[in-house]
Amino acid sequence: MVDVVVIGAGVVGCMIARDLSRFDLDVVVLEKEDDVGCGTSKANSAVIHAGYDAPPGTLKAEFNVRGDAMFDELCEELDIPFRRIGSLVVAVREDDMKELKKLLERGRDNGVSPLRIIGRSELLELVPNITSKAYAALYAPKAGIINPFELTIALAENAAENGVSFRFNSPVVDIGAGEDGALVVRTPHETYRSRFVVNAAGLFADEISRRAGAEPYTITPRKGEYLLFDKAYSDLNVVVFPTPTKISKGILVCPTIDGNLFIGPNSQDVEDKDDTSVTSEGIDEIIRGAKELIPDLPLGKVITSFAGLRAVSDNNDFIIEASRKVKGFVNVGGIQSPGLSSVPAIGERVVEILREEGLELKEKGDFRARRKRIPAFRELTNEERERLIQRDPAYGYVICRCETVTEGEIVEAIRRPVGARSLDAVKRRTRAGLGRCQGGFCSPRVIRILSRELDISPLQVTKGGKGSEILMGRTKEFIEPDGDHHAS
Amino acid sequence: MPARELVVIGGGPAGLSAAIEAKKLGVEDVLVIDRESEPGGILKQCIHPGFGLHVFKEELTGTEYAERQITEARDLGVEIMLDTMVIELTADRRILAVNSSDGLLELKAGAVILAMGCRERTRGAINIPGYRPAGIFTAGVAQYFMNVEGYIPGREVVILGSGDVGLIMARHLALEGARVKSVVEIMPYPSGLIRNVVQCLQDFDIPLLLNHTVVDIHGRDRVEGVTIAEVDQQKKPKLDTARHIACDTLLLSIGLIPENELSRMARVEIDGITGGPVVDQNMQTSVEGIFACGNVLHVHDVVDWVTIEARVAARGAAGFLRREKARRASTVQVTAGEGLRYVLPQKIDLGGELEETQKFFMRSLRPMDRARLLVRSDKGVVMSRTLRSVRPSEMISIKVKREILEQKGHLEISLHEGSERGA
């Protein structure tokens, strides 16, 4: 019997797990994929929004503003980069000003500060190559950028260090009530009896809720496509949004925390919750959209494209509540934008809901809130590098040349709690393979290290979990003996 | 900070050839820094023949070519530092490198030769739509897996792009028992050498689909197939021609990019067309004392030319090391005119050493069965030659007499289809 099962190891599930790890509880996180953050958490705009978008009175508005205020401390504790570089909503068409004023007012109602409308000259100082059509912008100087998968991984690591157990490749196939009032959660290999279940299954939260017999709702996957540019071609230092439309904040031009530039996302409802394919129409659309903000984008320097899916609920707001039908079951669904910005506040709220539902929360004496990130060789001073190499020579061997990632970092990423077991998992933890050559140089080397550290054959090393094995056999294995030789 | 005479960055064919030549020219202290565990660069995975016909006057495999160079370099006393990554280079030739045994190494070089080679263009560079599953490899990475590590990347393969590495891999995969279903090329002509099209595709009945491209990649975990389509003259796919090919692997052979991150750090001027440094006849870059050769400078078709170019760079560096100070006199700018993508070297330093004749390398923009190559100075056409079966995949080289260069001013080289002079 455990105290809480969290379904889903996205940023929301990992945040909840980490918040619960403060208390003397048995917590298990079940994840259908091979790693944390494999769904919406790894492919989104990575912006911590100021909080002027959502209408006052919605959960989105409330949690965005509260969550945003919690980010500085959270990132400091988890030792992950977070920069408040500011955001702009740019007015281009005549009616856009009306919309900016509406957003300004909404922002003030939601409690966002500072927030103001700036004219073209100030806009030009922030973005010298902004379109000549831009005449004003709503400026939120405290909006932030973060690496969302780094956040997810840091939360998971910290939760695991504090006793939370993570089970991967564990899709929930059944949830039911046990005889003693506990909930029974089944994966293909295991069965858990738990007093509480938190449904943080992202795109699949509706299916989990239905399976548990809790309140029905629908999650619609809404696809957003992105293009990522080579690091060497960006000096943008602010998030640039167009004036929003009804369904989306629009296609933005934005720096990542690691110094790349990206454009996107568009917004397209799709049928399939696994449809993260990129389309040529989508790429055309985001290029067109981004060029309306910044016409001289370095389009020849795109290093990759990707797509993510937003988990959109029926009422277009977050669903964060205890089920009235199934005792002990808590839904955390529909966490789309500003979901990432709201994450710390969602964690806090879910703990509160569990307490209200009868979970006894006794603080642990030995909770460790602080987690240290893997040393990033590329960011260190030469003195720090020397010290690191002296301690562990593997930090002197560069594996990924585009991002200057060393063997030491990769080994550390594999050996940590909730460690990397695939090429993509290493990439998300260290940036090896995220650079301009997209793993051309480092992937064979990372495969070798994964194979050695996990004590598996290179043939078993995957890109991102079972079924995505990279190599198909040893040489000479496929050669069929031809008739003549066979006969002899 | 230790001072070294000549530091060569990169121990592939360009770096080794330059180091060997520098030693022969009397440079005493030659250090080659390479990031891999063995020198030889990309040749280490080139187990096929076709190398060395010009330099060694016999046909070798890539590995044999490398072996000869490694042996010669070591015999001559070239120091080769392995498993070492150069992470910084400055315009005053300070080098920061790192490895696990020495930690950080700071060096001051009398002269530097850039020989970092190139990298492959990836899927992102051409925005192929679809999923991002396992089973998509650049041809060179697939070649590394097969020839160095001994693993096969796939059983049923489609190759996008007809670059030489892709063609070589098509044959190799076929020999390994994999099925190569198609080589798909967006251009109306193959981008690799004709001999490779014949020996690697035709001889193995592998279809080459020109004017085609991949418009979708299927499969979430592993590639399950690709959709290909014919393209129109603007290279836009004609969607009514789209068809599905089942495969588990997609290899990309869509071009090579000179790897000049270190050059940029040292503020070396980069040519927008070649992707490599702008150089003079001694392969000296815009930064004094920094030279470049091989694929870091421009992508070559045949390794022999890399060696020949590297020797020029070594002579330039040796000359630079002998002199107190470089003499920078007036320069002749050399540009690519009609019909040519680029010409190299891009400038002639008349204060530098000039041979009796100067060799220029260039690539055509499109195939031409018969073409007229014209060299124009400020005075008009000063030289012309007729060429047969010009292909963008094959480097053109011509020799220009010193007198022509000494006329100063500007030189334009152009290529005109047919035997008559263009309008």
Coordinates of N, CA and C in Angstrom, one line a residue, chain A residues 110-240:
Chain A
N110 N -5.4 40.9 -13.2 CA -4.8 39.6 -12.8 C -3.7 39.8 -11.8
G111 N -3.3 41.0 -11.6 CA -2.2 41.3 -10.7 C -0.8 41.2 -11.3
V112 N -0.7 41.5 -12.6 CA 0.6 41.4 -13.2 C 1.3 42.7 -13.1
S113 N 2.5 42.7 -12.6 CA 3.3 44.0 -12.6 C 4.7 43.6 -12.7
P114 N 5.6 44.4 -13.3 CA 5.2 45.6 -14.1 C 4.7 45.2 -15.5
L115 N 3.9 46.1 -16.0 CA 3.3 45.9 -17.4 C 3.0 47.2 -18.0
R116 N 3.5 47.5 -19.2 CA 3.1 48.8 -19.8 C 3.2 48.7 -21.3
I117 N 2.6 49.7 -21.9 CA 2.6 49.8 -23.4 C 3.8 50.7 -23.8
I118 N 4.6 50.3 -24.7 CA 5.7 51.1 -25.2 C 5.6 51.5 -26.6
G119 N 6.2 52.6 -27.0 CA 6.1 53.0 -28.4 C 7.2 52.4 -29.3
R120 N 7.2 52.8 -30.5 CA 8.2 52.2 -31.5 C 9.7 52.5 -31.1
S121 N 10.0 53.6 -30.6 CA 11.4 53.9 -30.3 C 11.9 53.0 -29.2
E122 N 11.2 52.8 -28.2 CA 11.6 51.9 -27.1 C 11.6 50.4 -27.6
L123 N 10.6 50.1 -28.5 CA 10.6 48.8 -29.1 C 11.8 48.5 -29.9
L124 N 12.3 49.5 -30.6 CA 13.5 49.4 -31.5 C 14.7 49.1 -30.6
E125 N 14.7 49.7 -29.5 CA 15.9 49.5 -28.6 C 15.9 48.0 -28.2
L126 N 14.8 47.5 -27.9 CA 14.7 46.1 -27.5 C 14.9 45.1 -28.6
V127 N 14.4 45.4 -29.8 CA 14.5 44.5 -30.9 C 14.8 45.4 -32.2
P128 N 16.1 45.6 -32.4 CA 16.4 46.5 -33.5 C 15.9 46.1 -34.9
N129 N 15.7 44.8 -35.1 CA 15.3 44.3 -36.4 C 13.8 44.0 -36.4
I130 N 13.0 44.6 -35.5 CA 11.6 44.4 -35.6 C 11.0 44.9 -36.9
T131 N 9.9 44.4 -37.3 CA 9.3 44.8 -38.6 C 9.0 46.3 -38.5
S132 N 9.1 46.9 -39.7 CA 8.9 48.4 -39.8 C 7.4 48.7 -39.5
K133 N 6.5 47.7 -39.6 CA 5.1 48.0 -39.3 C 4.8 48.1 -37.8
A134 N 5.7 47.6 -37.0 CA 5.4 47.6 -35.5 C 5.4 49.0 -35.0
Y135 N 4.3 49.4 -34.3 CA 4.3 50.8 -33.8 C 4.2 50.8 -32.3
A136 N 3.9 49.7 -31.7 CA 3.8 49.7 -30.2 C 3.8 48.3 -29.7
A137 N 4.0 48.2 -28.4 CA 4.0 46.8 -27.8 C 3.6 46.8 -26.4
L138 N 3.1 45.7 -25.9 CA 2.8 45.6 -24.5 C 4.1 44.9 -23.9
Y139 N 4.7 45.6 -23.0 CA 6.0 45.1 -22.5 C 5.8 44.6 -21.0
A140 N 6.2 43.3 -20.9 CA 6.2 42.7 -19.5 C 7.6 42.4 -19.2
P141 N 8.3 43.3 -18.5 CA 9.8 43.1 -18.4 C 10.2 41.9 -17.5
K142 N 9.2 41.3 -16.8 CA 9.6 40.2 -15.9 C 9.3 38.8 -16.5
A143 N 8.7 38.8 -17.7 CA 8.4 37.4 -18.3 C 9.8 36.7 -18.4
G144 N 9.7 35.4 -18.2 CA 10.9 34.6 -18.2 C 11.0 33.5 -19.2
I145 N 12.3 33.0 -19.4 CA 12.5 31.8 -20.2 C 13.2 30.8 -19.4
I146 N 12.9 29.5 -19.7 CA 13.5 28.4 -19.0 C 13.6 27.2 -19.9
N147 N 14.3 26.2 -19.5 CA 14.4 25.0 -20.3 C 13.4 24.0 -19.6
P148 N 12.2 23.8 -20.3 CA 11.2 23.0 -19.6 C 11.6 21.6 -19.3
F149 N 12.4 20.9 -20.2 CA 12.7 19.6 -19.8 C 13.8 19.5 -18.7
E150 N 14.6 20.6 -18.7 CA 15.6 20.6 -17.6 C 14.8 20.8 -16.3
L151 N 13.8 21.6 -16.3 CA 12.9 21.8 -15.1 C 12.3 20.4 -14.7
T152 N 11.8 19.7 -15.7 CA 11.1 18.4 -15.4 C 12.1 17.5 -14.8
I153 N 13.3 17.4 -15.4 CA 14.3 16.4 -14.9 C 14.8 16.8 -13.5
A154 N 15.0 18.1 -13.3 CA 15.4 18.5 -12.0 C 14.4 18.2 -10.9
L155 N 13.2 18.4 -11.2 CA 12.1 18.1 -10.3 C 12.1 16.6 -9.9
A156 N 12.2 15.8 -11.0 CA 12.2 14.4 -10.8 C 13.4 13.9 -10.0
E157 N 14.6 14.4 -10.3 CA 15.8 14.0 -9.6 C 15.6 14.4 -8.1
N158 N 15.1 15.6 -7.9 CA 15.0 16.0 -6.5 C 13.9 15.2 -5.8
A159 N 12.9 14.9 -6.4 CA 11.8 14.0 -5.8 C 12.4 12.7 -5.5
A160 N 13.2 12.1 -6.5 CA 13.8 10.8 -6.3 C 14.8 10.8 -5.1
E161 N 15.6 11.9 -5.1 CA 16.5 12.0 -3.9 C 15.8 12.0 -2.6
N162 N 14.6 12.5 -2.6 CA 13.8 12.6 -1.4 C 12.8 11.4 -1.2
G163 N 13.1 10.3 -2.0 CA 12.4 9.1 -1.7 C 11.2 8.7 -2.6
V164 N 10.9 9.5 -3.6 CA 9.8 9.2 -4.5 C 10.3 8.1 -5.5
S165 N 9.5 7.1 -5.8 CA 9.9 6.1 -6.7 C 9.3 6.3 -8.1
F166 N 10.1 6.2 -9.1 CA 9.6 6.5 -10.5 C 9.6 5.1 -11.2
R167 N 8.5 4.8 -11.9 CA 8.4 3.6 -12.7 C 8.2 4.0 -14.1
F168 N 9.1 3.6 -15.0 CA 9.0 4.0 -16.4 C 8.4 2.8 -17.2
N169 N 8.1 3.0 -18.5 CA 7.4 2.0 -19.3 C 6.2 1.4 -18.6
S170 N 5.5 2.2 -17.8 CA 4.4 1.7 -17.0 C 3.1 2.4 -17.3
P171 N 2.5 2.1 -18.4 CA 1.2 2.8 -18.7 C 0.2 2.2 -17.8
V172 N -0.7 3.1 -17.4 CA -1.8 2.6 -16.5 C -2.9 2.0 -17.3
V173 N -3.2 0.7 -17.1 CA -4.1 0.0 -17.9 C -5.5 -0.1 -17.2
D174 N -5.5 0.0 -15.9 CA -6.7 -0.1 -15.2 C -6.6 0.6 -13.8
I175 N -7.7 1.2 -13.4 CA -7.8 1.8 -12.1 C -9.2 1.4 -11.5
G176 N -9.2 0.9 -10.3 CA -10.5 0.5 -9.7 C -10.4 0.7 -8.2
A177 N -11.5 0.5 -7.5 CA -11.6 0.6 -6.1 C -11.3 -0.7 -5.5
G178 N -10.4 -0.8 -4.5 CA -10.2 -2.0 -3.7 C -11.2 -2.2 -2.6
E179 N -11.1 -3.3 -1.9 CA -12.1 -3.6 -0.8 C -12.0 -2.6 0.3
D180 N -10.7 -2.3 0.6 CA -10.5 -1.5 1.8 C -10.6 0.0 1.5
G181 N -11.2 0.4 0.4 CA -11.4 1.8 0.1 C -10.2 2.4 -0.6
A182 N -9.1 1.6 -0.8 CA -7.9 2.1 -1.5 C -8.2 2.0 -3.0
L183 N -7.4 2.7 -3.8 CA -7.6 2.6 -5.2 C -6.5 1.6 -5.7
V184 N -6.9 0.8 -6.7 CA -6.0 -0.2 -7.3 C -5.6 0.3 -8.7
V185 N -4.3 0.5 -8.9 CA -3.8 0.9 -10.2 C -2.9 -0.1 -10.8
R186 N -3.3 -0.5 -12.0 CA -2.6 -1.6 -12.7 C -1.8 -1.1 -13.9
T187 N -0.5 -1.6 -14.0 CA 0.2 -1.4 -15.2 C 0.4 -2.8 -15.8
P188 N 1.0 -2.9 -17.0 CA 1.2 -4.3 -17.5 C 2.0 -5.2 -16.6
H189 N 2.8 -4.7 -15.8 CA 3.7 -5.5 -15.0 C 3.4 -5.5 -13.5
E190 N 2.7 -4.4 -13.0 CA 2.6 -4.3 -11.6 C 1.2 -3.8 -11.2
T191 N 1.0 -4.0 -9.9 CA -0.3 -3.5 -9.3 C 0.0 -2.7 -8.1
Y192 N -0.5 -1.5 -8.0 CA -0.3 -0.7 -6.8 C -1.6 -0.4 -6.1
R193 N -1.6 -0.6 -4.8 CA -2.8 -0.2 -4.0 C -2.4 1.1 -3.3
S194 N -3.3 2.1 -3.5 CA -2.9 3.5 -3.0 C -4.1 4.2 -2.5
R195 N -3.9 5.0 -1.5 CA -5.0 5.8 -0.9 C -5.4 6.9 -1.8
F196 N -4.4 7.4 -2.5 CA -4.7 8.6 -3.4 C -4.1 8.4 -4.8
V197 N -4.8 8.9 -5.8 CA -4.2 8.8 -7.1 C -4.3 10.2 -7.7
V198 N -3.2 10.7 -8.2 CA -3.2 12.0 -8.9 C -3.1 11.8 -10.4
N199 N -4.0 12.3 -11.1 CA -4.0 12.1 -12.6 C -3.3 13.3 -13.3
A200 N -2.1 13.1 -13.6 CA -1.3 14.2 -14.3 C -0.9 13.6 -15.6
A201 N -1.8 12.9 -16.3 CA -1.4 12.2 -17.5 C -1.5 13.0 -18.8
G202 N -1.5 14.4 -18.6 CA -1.3 15.2 -19.8 C -2.4 15.0 -20.8
L203 N -2.0 14.7 -22.0 CA -2.9 14.5 -23.1 C -3.9 13.3 -22.9
F204 N -3.4 12.4 -22.0 CA -4.3 11.2 -21.8 C -5.0 11.3 -20.5
A205 N -5.1 12.5 -19.9 CA -5.8 12.6 -18.6 C -7.2 12.3 -18.7
D206 N -7.9 12.6 -19.8 CA -9.3 12.3 -20.0 C -9.5 10.7 -19.9
E207 N -8.6 10.0 -20.6 CA -8.8 8.6 -20.6 C -8.6 8.0 -19.2
I208 N -7.6 8.5 -18.5 CA -7.3 8.0 -17.1 C -8.5 8.3 -16.2
S209 N -9.1 9.5 -16.4 CA -10.2 9.9 -15.5 C -11.4 8.9 -15.8
R210 N -11.6 8.7 -17.1 CA -12.7 7.8 -17.5 C -12.5 6.4 -17.0
R211 N -11.3 5.9 -17.1 CA -10.9 4.6 -16.6 C -11.2 4.4 -15.1
A212 N -10.9 5.5 -14.4 CA -11.1 5.5 -13.0 C -12.6 5.6 -12.6
G213 N -13.4 6.0 -13.5 CA -14.8 6.2 -13.2 C -15.1 7.6 -12.6
A214 N -14.1 8.5 -12.8 CA -14.3 9.9 -12.3 C -15.0 10.7 -13.3
E215 N -15.1 12.0 -13.0 CA -15.8 12.9 -13.9 C -15.3 12.9 -15.3
P216 N -16.2 12.8 -16.3 CA -15.7 12.7 -17.7 C -15.3 14.1 -18.2
Y217 N -14.3 14.2 -19.0 CA -14.0 15.4 -19.8 C -13.2 15.0 -21.0
T218 N -13.0 15.9 -21.9 CA -12.2 15.5 -23.1 C -11.0 16.4 -23.2
I219 N -9.9 15.8 -23.6 CA -8.7 16.5 -23.9 C -8.4 16.4 -25.4
T220 N -8.4 17.6 -26.0 CA -8.1 17.6 -27.5 C -6.6 18.0 -27.7
P221 N -5.9 17.2 -28.4 CA -4.5 17.6 -28.7 C -4.5 18.7 -29.8
R222 N -3.8 19.7 -29.4 CA -3.7 20.9 -30.3 C -2.2 21.0 -30.7
K223 N -1.9 20.8 -31.9 CA -0.5 20.7 -32.3 C 0.2 22.1 -32.5
G224 N 1.4 22.3 -32.1 CA 2.2 23.5 -32.4 C 3.5 23.1 -32.9
E225 N 3.9 23.6 -34.1 CA 5.2 23.3 -34.7 C 6.2 24.4 -34.5
Y226 N 7.5 24.0 -34.5 CA 8.5 24.9 -34.2 C 9.7 24.7 -35.1
L227 N 10.5 25.8 -35.3 CA 11.8 25.7 -35.9 C 12.8 26.2 -35.0
L228 N 13.9 25.5 -34.8 CA 15.0 25.9 -33.9 C 16.2 26.3 -34.8
F229 N 16.9 27.4 -34.4 CA 18.0 27.9 -35.2 C 19.3 27.7 -34.5
D230 N 20.4 27.7 -35.3 CA 21.8 27.6 -34.8 C 22.0 28.7 -33.8
K231 N 22.7 28.3 -32.7 CA 23.1 29.3 -31.6 C 23.8 30.5 -32.1
A232 N 24.6 30.3 -33.2 CA 25.5 31.4 -33.6 C 24.7 32.5 -34.2
Y233 N 23.4 32.4 -34.4 CA 22.7 33.4 -35.2 C 21.6 34.0 -34.4
S234 N 21.8 34.3 -33.2 CA 20.8 35.0 -32.4 C 21.3 36.0 -31.4
D235 N 20.8 37.2 -31.5 CA 21.2 38.1 -30.4 C 19.9 38.7 -29.8
L236 N 18.8 38.0 -30.1 CA 17.5 38.5 -29.5 C 17.5 38.2 -28.0
N237 N 17.0 39.1 -27.2 CA 17.1 38.9 -25.8 C 15.8 39.3 -25.1
V238 N 14.7 39.0 -25.9 CA 13.3 39.3 -25.3 C 12.4 38.4 -26.1
V239 N 11.3 38.0 -25.5 CA 10.3 37.2 -26.2 C 9.3 38.1 -27.0
V240 N 9.2 37.7 -28.2 CA 8.4 38.6 -29.1 C 7.1 37.9 -29.6

